[in-house]
Amino acid sequence: MTNRIEIVQPDDWHLHLRDGDMLSSVVGASAQHFRRAIIMPNLVPPVVTQADAQNYASRIEAATKQAIDSNMLHADTRFTPLMTLYLTDESDATDIVSASKAGVIKAVKLYPAGATTNSASGVTDIDKVMPVLEAMAEHNIVLCMHGEITRSDVDIFDREKGFIDEVLAPLRERLPELRIVLEHVTTADGVEFVQSQASNTAATMTPHHLLLNRNNMLVGGIRPHYYCLPILKREEHRQVLLDAALSGDKRFFLGTDSAPHTANTKEAPCGCAGVFNAPNTMSTLAQLFDDADALSMLEGFTSRNGPNFYQLPINDSTMTLEKSEQPVSFPESIQVGAEKVVVFDPAQPLFWRVVEVA
Ligand code: NCD
Ligand code: ZN
């Protein structure tokens, strides 16, 4: 029985760090394990210009340094935010290309307007941003997509499939060169679409969509801390996701979608969408891969496939994980000012933990 593994240090290819006090409180949970992270731009107001991205990166770096200085993080911690821009109907192709050439951004994020948390400034019609997408294809800039259609007549459980049929598949044909990530894929339809495409279409997967189905959220009481977007799906979808993650297919890699909201805003009559999983993502995944007898596939999923797609070097650092006899415990929540943010409950004991990053 394997009880210790060493892997290339992982990256997180989809992360919400927020800003201000929330940023200061949550950045450590990601920086302690992940060497790099693609930082989502859905602040209020959103991160739209090169200057916005530069300023936000500086605030993330300052918050990381502060966490090191106050001994919340190990002194050797290295954490690089990989910035993204938020695509709007008015986005400026010249600024986006310049931000990419300057190395300020690694991707552009498309939120269909109204699809999720802070997406009011999102794209209302893909045709409006076609000139920008053409420039991105020409300059090899990655497009990250929140893959859900937002028309009110489309059922929430069918919104990913609707997006693939109506937006993604036509775009894929129109701009075959564009590198596209279908973010936080949740359905068999999404996985099968990516599998049917060339290597410049990829998908990120979250720990919670790999681990849970919609019963976990809705049977025996409604669990607001499992409410996220795209919403958890049926078990048969989860199985397809898990098979793809375990398969070694380079087009699938980890994006935690760790998305902190304070407990009072989630445990509410109209609760916010988002799961805060950064503290236990690596334990969750090691457990999941181990339970499937596929620990040898973990490194590809967390540490190699992402850099391969983003055309970046893999990390020169390593992470060691150990399996103990007793379940590992995690704090139930972290404090953010007077409020708390509840940590993802994997709904099963985890025996794996990170023991070293070096
Ligand atoms: C994210 C957030 O809170 O910013 N919420 C979520 O449920 N995943 C936005 C997103 O990625 O959809
Ligand atoms: Zn997200």
Coordinates of C-alpha atoms and ligand atoms in Angstrom, one line a residue:
M1 CA 0.0 0.0 0.0
T2 CA 1.4 3.4 -1.0
N3 CA 1.3 5.8 1.9
R4 CA 3.7 8.6 0.6
I5 CA 3.9 10.2 -2.8
E6 CA 6.0 13.0 -4.2
I7 CA 4.7 15.0 -7.2
V8 CA 5.7 18.1 -9.1
Q9 CA 4.1 21.0 -7.2
P10 CA 0.6 21.6 -8.4
D11 CA -0.9 24.7 -9.9
D12 CA -4.6 25.9 -9.7
W13 CA -5.9 26.8 -13.1
H14 CA -9.1 28.5 -11.9
L15 CA -9.1 30.5 -8.6
H16 CA -11.1 33.3 -7.0
L17 CA -9.0 35.3 -4.5
R18 CA -11.3 38.3 -4.2
D19 CA -9.8 41.5 -2.8
G20 CA -9.2 43.5 0.4
D21 CA -9.8 41.6 3.7
M22 CA -11.1 38.5 2.0
L23 CA -8.0 38.3 -0.2
S24 CA -5.7 38.6 2.9
S25 CA -7.7 35.9 4.6
V26 CA -7.8 33.3 1.8
V27 CA -4.6 33.8 -0.2
G28 CA -2.6 31.6 2.3
A29 CA -4.7 28.6 1.7
S30 CA -3.8 28.6 -2.0
A31 CA -0.2 29.8 -1.7
Q32 CA 0.7 27.1 0.8
H33 CA 0.1 24.4 -1.8
F34 CA -0.1 25.8 -5.3
R35 CA 2.9 27.4 -7.1
R36 CA 0.8 29.3 -9.6
A37 CA -2.9 30.0 -10.0
I38 CA -5.0 31.5 -12.8
I39 CA -6.8 34.3 -11.0
M40 CA -10.4 35.0 -12.0
P41 CA -11.2 38.6 -12.7
N42 CA -14.8 38.8 -11.4
L43 CA -14.2 41.6 -8.9
V44 CA -16.6 44.5 -8.5
P45 CA -15.8 46.3 -10.7
P46 CA -14.2 43.6 -12.9
V47 CA -10.5 43.4 -13.9
V48 CA -10.9 44.6 -17.5
T49 CA -7.7 46.4 -18.6
Q50 CA -4.0 45.6 -18.5
A51 CA -3.6 48.3 -15.8
D52 CA -6.4 46.7 -13.7
A53 CA -4.6 43.3 -13.9
Q54 CA -1.3 44.8 -13.0
N55 CA -2.7 46.5 -10.0
Y56 CA -4.6 43.4 -8.9
A57 CA -1.5 41.2 -9.2
S58 CA 0.4 43.7 -7.0
R59 CA -2.4 43.5 -4.3
I60 CA -2.2 39.6 -4.4
E61 CA 1.6 39.7 -4.1
A62 CA 1.4 42.2 -1.2
A63 CA -1.2 40.0 0.5
T64 CA 1.0 36.9 0.0
K65 CA 4.0 38.8 1.5
Q66 CA 2.0 39.9 4.4
A67 CA 0.9 36.3 5.1
I68 CA 4.6 35.3 5.0
D69 CA 5.6 38.2 7.3
S70 CA 3.0 37.3 9.8
N71 CA 4.0 33.6 9.8
M72 CA 0.8 32.4 8.3
L73 CA 2.9 31.1 5.4
H74 CA 6.3 29.4 5.3
A75 CA 9.1 31.9 4.6
D76 CA 10.1 29.9 1.4
T77 CA 6.6 30.2 -0.1
R78 CA 6.5 31.1 -3.8
F79 CA 3.2 31.9 -5.3
T80 CA 2.7 33.5 -8.7
P81 CA -0.7 34.8 -9.7
L82 CA -1.3 34.3 -13.4
M83 CA -3.7 37.1 -14.3
T84 CA -6.7 37.1 -16.5
L85 CA -8.9 39.9 -18.0
Y86 CA -12.7 40.0 -17.8
L87 CA -14.2 40.1 -21.3
T88 CA -17.0 42.6 -21.8
D89 CA -18.9 43.7 -24.9
E90 CA -16.6 46.8 -24.9
S91 CA -13.2 45.0 -24.4
D92 CA -10.4 46.5 -26.4
A93 CA -8.4 44.0 -28.5
T94 CA -5.3 46.2 -28.6
D95 CA -5.2 46.4 -24.8
I96 CA -5.7 42.6 -24.5
V97 CA -2.9 41.8 -27.0
S98 CA -0.6 44.3 -25.3
A99 CA -1.3 42.8 -21.9
S100 CA -0.5 39.4 -23.2
K101 CA 2.7 40.5 -25.0
A102 CA 3.8 42.3 -21.8
G103 CA 3.3 39.0 -19.9
V104 CA 0.8 40.7 -17.6
I105 CA -2.0 38.2 -18.4
K106 CA -2.2 34.5 -19.3
A107 CA -5.8 34.3 -20.4
V108 CA -9.1 36.2 -20.9
K109 CA -12.2 35.1 -19.2
L110 CA -15.6 35.0 -20.8
Y111 CA -18.7 35.1 -18.5
P112 CA -22.0 35.1 -20.3
A113 CA -23.8 38.1 -18.8
G114 CA -25.7 37.0 -15.7
A115 CA -24.3 33.5 -15.6
T116 CA -22.8 33.6 -12.1
T117 CA -21.4 35.6 -9.3
N118 CA -20.4 39.1 -10.5
S119 CA -21.1 38.5 -14.1
A120 CA -23.3 41.5 -14.8
S121 CA -20.6 43.1 -17.0
G122 CA -20.2 39.8 -19.0
V123 CA -20.7 39.2 -22.7
T124 CA -24.3 39.6 -23.9
D125 CA -23.8 38.2 -27.4
I126 CA -20.7 36.3 -28.6
D127 CA -20.9 38.2 -31.9
K128 CA -20.1 41.4 -30.1
V129 CA -16.7 40.1 -29.0
M130 CA -15.8 38.2 -32.2
P131 CA -13.2 40.8 -33.3
V132 CA -11.5 40.4 -29.9
L133 CA -11.6 36.6 -30.1
E134 CA -10.1 36.8 -33.6
A135 CA -7.2 38.9 -32.3
M136 CA -6.8 36.4 -29.4
A137 CA -6.6 33.5 -31.8
E138 CA -4.1 35.4 -33.9
H139 CA -1.9 36.2 -30.9
N140 CA -2.2 32.7 -29.2
I141 CA -4.1 34.1 -26.1
V142 CA -6.1 31.5 -24.1
L143 CA -9.9 32.0 -23.8
C144 CA -11.4 30.7 -20.5
M145 CA -15.1 30.2 -20.7
H146 CA -17.8 30.0 -18.1
G147 CA -19.8 27.4 -20.1
E148 CA -23.4 28.1 -19.2
I149 CA -26.1 29.6 -21.3
T150 CA -28.2 32.1 -19.4
R151 CA -31.6 32.3 -21.2
S152 CA -34.3 32.1 -18.6
D153 CA -36.1 29.3 -20.5
V154 CA -33.2 26.9 -20.2
D155 CA -33.2 24.7 -17.1
I156 CA -30.3 25.3 -14.7
F157 CA -29.2 21.6 -15.1
D158 CA -29.1 21.9 -18.9
R159 CA -27.2 25.2 -19.2
E160 CA -23.8 23.7 -19.8
K161 CA -25.1 21.5 -22.7
G162 CA -27.0 24.5 -24.1
F163 CA -23.8 26.5 -24.0
I164 CA -21.8 23.8 -25.8
D165 CA -24.5 23.5 -28.5
E166 CA -25.2 27.2 -29.0
V167 CA -21.9 28.9 -28.3
L168 CA -18.9 26.7 -27.9
A169 CA -19.3 24.3 -30.8
P170 CA -20.0 27.1 -33.3
L171 CA -17.1 29.2 -31.9
R172 CA -14.8 26.2 -32.1
E173 CA -15.6 25.9 -35.8
R174 CA -15.3 29.6 -36.5
L175 CA -11.9 30.0 -34.8
P176 CA -10.2 26.6 -34.9
E177 CA -6.9 28.1 -33.8
L178 CA -8.2 29.7 -30.6
R179 CA -7.1 28.0 -27.5
I180 CA -10.2 27.5 -25.3
V181 CA -10.6 26.2 -21.8
L182 CA -14.2 25.1 -20.8
E183 CA -13.9 26.0 -17.2
H184 CA -15.2 23.8 -14.4
V185 CA -16.8 21.2 -16.7
T186 CA -19.7 19.4 -15.0
T187 CA -21.4 17.2 -17.5
A188 CA -20.8 14.2 -19.7
D189 CA -21.7 16.5 -22.6
G190 CA -18.8 18.9 -21.7
V191 CA -16.3 16.1 -21.3
E192 CA -17.3 14.4 -24.5
F193 CA -17.2 17.6 -26.4
V194 CA -13.6 18.3 -25.2
Q195 CA -12.6 14.7 -26.0
S196 CA -13.9 15.1 -29.6
Q197 CA -11.7 18.2 -30.2
A198 CA -8.0 18.7 -30.9
S199 CA -5.5 19.5 -28.1
N200 CA -6.3 23.2 -28.1
T201 CA -9.6 22.6 -26.4
A202 CA -9.3 21.7 -22.7
A203 CA -11.3 21.7 -19.6
T204 CA -10.7 22.4 -15.9
M205 CA -12.3 20.3 -13.2
T206 CA -13.1 21.1 -9.6
P207 CA -12.7 18.8 -6.6
H208 CA -16.4 19.2 -5.7
H209 CA -17.7 18.2 -9.1
L210 CA -15.4 15.2 -9.1
L211 CA -16.5 14.2 -5.6
L212 CA -20.2 15.1 -5.3
N213 CA -23.5 14.9 -7.1
R214 CA -26.6 16.9 -6.7
N215 CA -28.0 14.5 -4.1
N216 CA -25.2 15.6 -1.8
M217 CA -26.6 19.1 -2.1
L218 CA -30.3 18.4 -1.9
V219 CA -31.2 15.1 -0.2
G220 CA -32.1 15.3 3.5
G221 CA -31.9 19.1 3.6
I222 CA -30.5 21.8 1.4
R223 CA -26.8 22.4 1.9
P224 CA -25.9 25.9 0.8
H225 CA -22.1 25.3 1.1
Y226 CA -22.4 22.9 -1.9
Y227 CA -24.2 25.4 -4.0
C228 CA -22.0 26.6 -6.8
L229 CA -22.2 27.3 -10.5
P230 CA -22.3 25.4 -12.6
I231 CA -24.6 23.5 -10.2
L232 CA -23.7 19.9 -9.1
K233 CA -25.1 17.4 -11.5
R234 CA -26.4 13.8 -11.6
E235 CA -24.1 10.9 -10.5
E236 CA -23.8 9.7 -14.1
H237 CA -22.1 13.0 -15.1
R238 CA -19.7 12.8 -12.1
Q239 CA -18.6 9.3 -13.2
V240 CA -17.7 10.6 -16.7
L241 CA -15.8 13.5 -15.2
L242 CA -13.9 11.2 -12.8
D243 CA -13.0 8.8 -15.6
A244 CA -11.7 11.7 -17.7
A245 CA -9.6 13.0 -14.8
L246 CA -8.2 9.6 -14.1
S247 CA -7.5 8.8 -17.7
G248 CA -4.4 10.9 -18.1
D249 CA -5.9 12.8 -21.1
K250 CA -3.8 16.0 -21.2
R251 CA -6.9 18.1 -22.0
F252 CA -8.2 17.8 -18.4
F253 CA -6.6 19.5 -15.4
L254 CA -7.3 20.9 -12.0
G255 CA -9.0 24.3 -11.6
T256 CA -10.3 24.4 -8.0
D257 CA -12.9 27.2 -8.6
S258 CA -12.3 27.9 -4.9
A259 CA -14.7 30.8 -4.5
P260 CA -15.0 32.1 -1.0
H261 CA -18.2 33.8 0.3
T262 CA -18.9 34.6 3.9
A263 CA -21.2 32.1 5.6
N264 CA -23.9 34.7 6.2
T265 CA -24.2 35.3 2.4
K266 CA -24.4 31.6 1.6
E267 CA -26.8 30.6 4.5
A268 CA -29.4 33.1 3.3
P269 CA -32.8 33.1 1.5
C270 CA -30.9 33.8 -1.7
G271 CA -27.5 32.4 -1.1
C272 CA -24.4 33.0 -3.1
A273 CA -22.8 30.4 -5.4
G274 CA -19.3 29.2 -4.6
V275 CA -17.3 26.6 -2.7
F276 CA -14.2 27.4 -0.7
N277 CA -12.1 24.3 -1.2
A278 CA -8.5 25.6 -1.4
P279 CA -7.5 24.3 2.1
N280 CA -8.3 20.7 1.4
T281 CA -8.2 20.3 -2.4
M282 CA -4.9 18.3 -2.5
S283 CA -6.1 16.0 0.3
T284 CA -9.4 15.5 -1.5
L285 CA -7.8 14.7 -4.8
A286 CA -5.2 12.3 -3.4
Q287 CA -8.0 10.5 -1.6
L288 CA -10.1 10.3 -4.7
F289 CA -7.3 9.1 -6.9
D290 CA -6.2 6.6 -4.3
D291 CA -9.7 5.2 -3.9
A292 CA -9.7 4.7 -7.7
D293 CA -6.3 3.0 -7.5
A294 CA -5.0 5.7 -9.8
L295 CA -2.5 7.7 -7.6
S296 CA 0.0 7.6 -10.4
M297 CA -2.3 9.8 -12.5
L298 CA -2.6 12.6 -9.9
E299 CA 0.6 14.4 -10.9
G300 CA -0.6 14.8 -14.5
F301 CA -3.9 16.2 -13.5
T302 CA -2.6 18.6 -10.9
S303 CA 0.8 19.5 -12.1
R304 CA 1.6 18.7 -15.8
N305 CA -1.5 18.9 -18.0
G306 CA -2.2 22.5 -17.1
P307 CA 1.3 23.9 -17.9
N308 CA 1.3 21.8 -21.0
F309 CA -1.9 23.5 -22.2
Y310 CA -0.9 27.0 -21.1
Q311 CA 2.6 26.5 -22.8
L312 CA 4.4 27.2 -19.5
P313 CA 7.2 25.2 -17.8
I314 CA 6.2 22.7 -15.2
N315 CA 7.2 23.7 -11.7
D316 CA 10.7 23.0 -10.4
S317 CA 9.4 22.4 -6.9
T318 CA 7.7 19.3 -5.4
M319 CA 4.9 18.4 -3.1
T320 CA 4.9 15.4 -0.8
L321 CA 1.7 13.9 0.5
E322 CA 1.3 11.2 3.1
K323 CA -1.5 8.9 4.1
S324 CA -2.1 8.4 7.8
E325 CA -4.0 5.8 9.7
Q326 CA -6.4 8.4 11.1
P327 CA -8.5 10.9 9.1
V328 CA -6.9 14.3 8.7
S329 CA -8.9 17.2 10.1
F330 CA -9.3 20.6 8.6
P331 CA -10.6 23.8 10.2
E332 CA -14.3 24.0 9.5
S333 CA -14.0 27.7 8.6
I334 CA -11.6 30.6 8.4
Q335 CA -12.2 34.0 9.9
V336 CA -12.6 37.1 7.6
G337 CA -13.1 40.1 9.8
A338 CA -16.2 39.5 11.8
E339 CA -17.5 36.8 9.4
K340 CA -16.4 33.3 8.6
V341 CA -15.9 31.4 5.4
V342 CA -16.8 27.7 5.6
V343 CA -14.3 25.3 4.2
F344 CA -15.5 22.6 1.7
D345 CA -16.8 19.5 3.5
P346 CA -15.7 16.5 1.3
A347 CA -18.5 14.4 2.9
Q348 CA -16.0 11.5 3.6
P349 CA -12.9 11.0 5.7
L350 CA -9.6 12.1 4.1
F351 CA -6.5 10.2 5.0
W352 CA -4.1 12.1 2.8
R353 CA -2.4 15.4 3.7
V354 CA 0.3 17.6 2.3
V355 CA 3.5 17.2 4.4
E356 CA 6.0 19.2 2.4
V357 CA 6.4 21.6 -0.5
A358 CA 10.1 22.0 -1.4
Ligands
NCD1 C1 -17.9 31.8 -8.6 C2 -17.7 33.0 -7.6 O1 -18.2 33.0 -6.5 O2 -17.0 34.0 -8.0 N1 -18.9 31.0 -8.0 C3 -19.2 29.7 -8.3 O3 -20.2 29.2 -7.9 N2 -18.3 29.0 -9.0 C4 -18.1 32.3 -10.0 C5 -17.9 31.1 -11.0 O4 -16.9 30.6 -11.2 O5 -19.0 30.8 -11.5
ZN2 ZN -15.0 30.3 -10.9

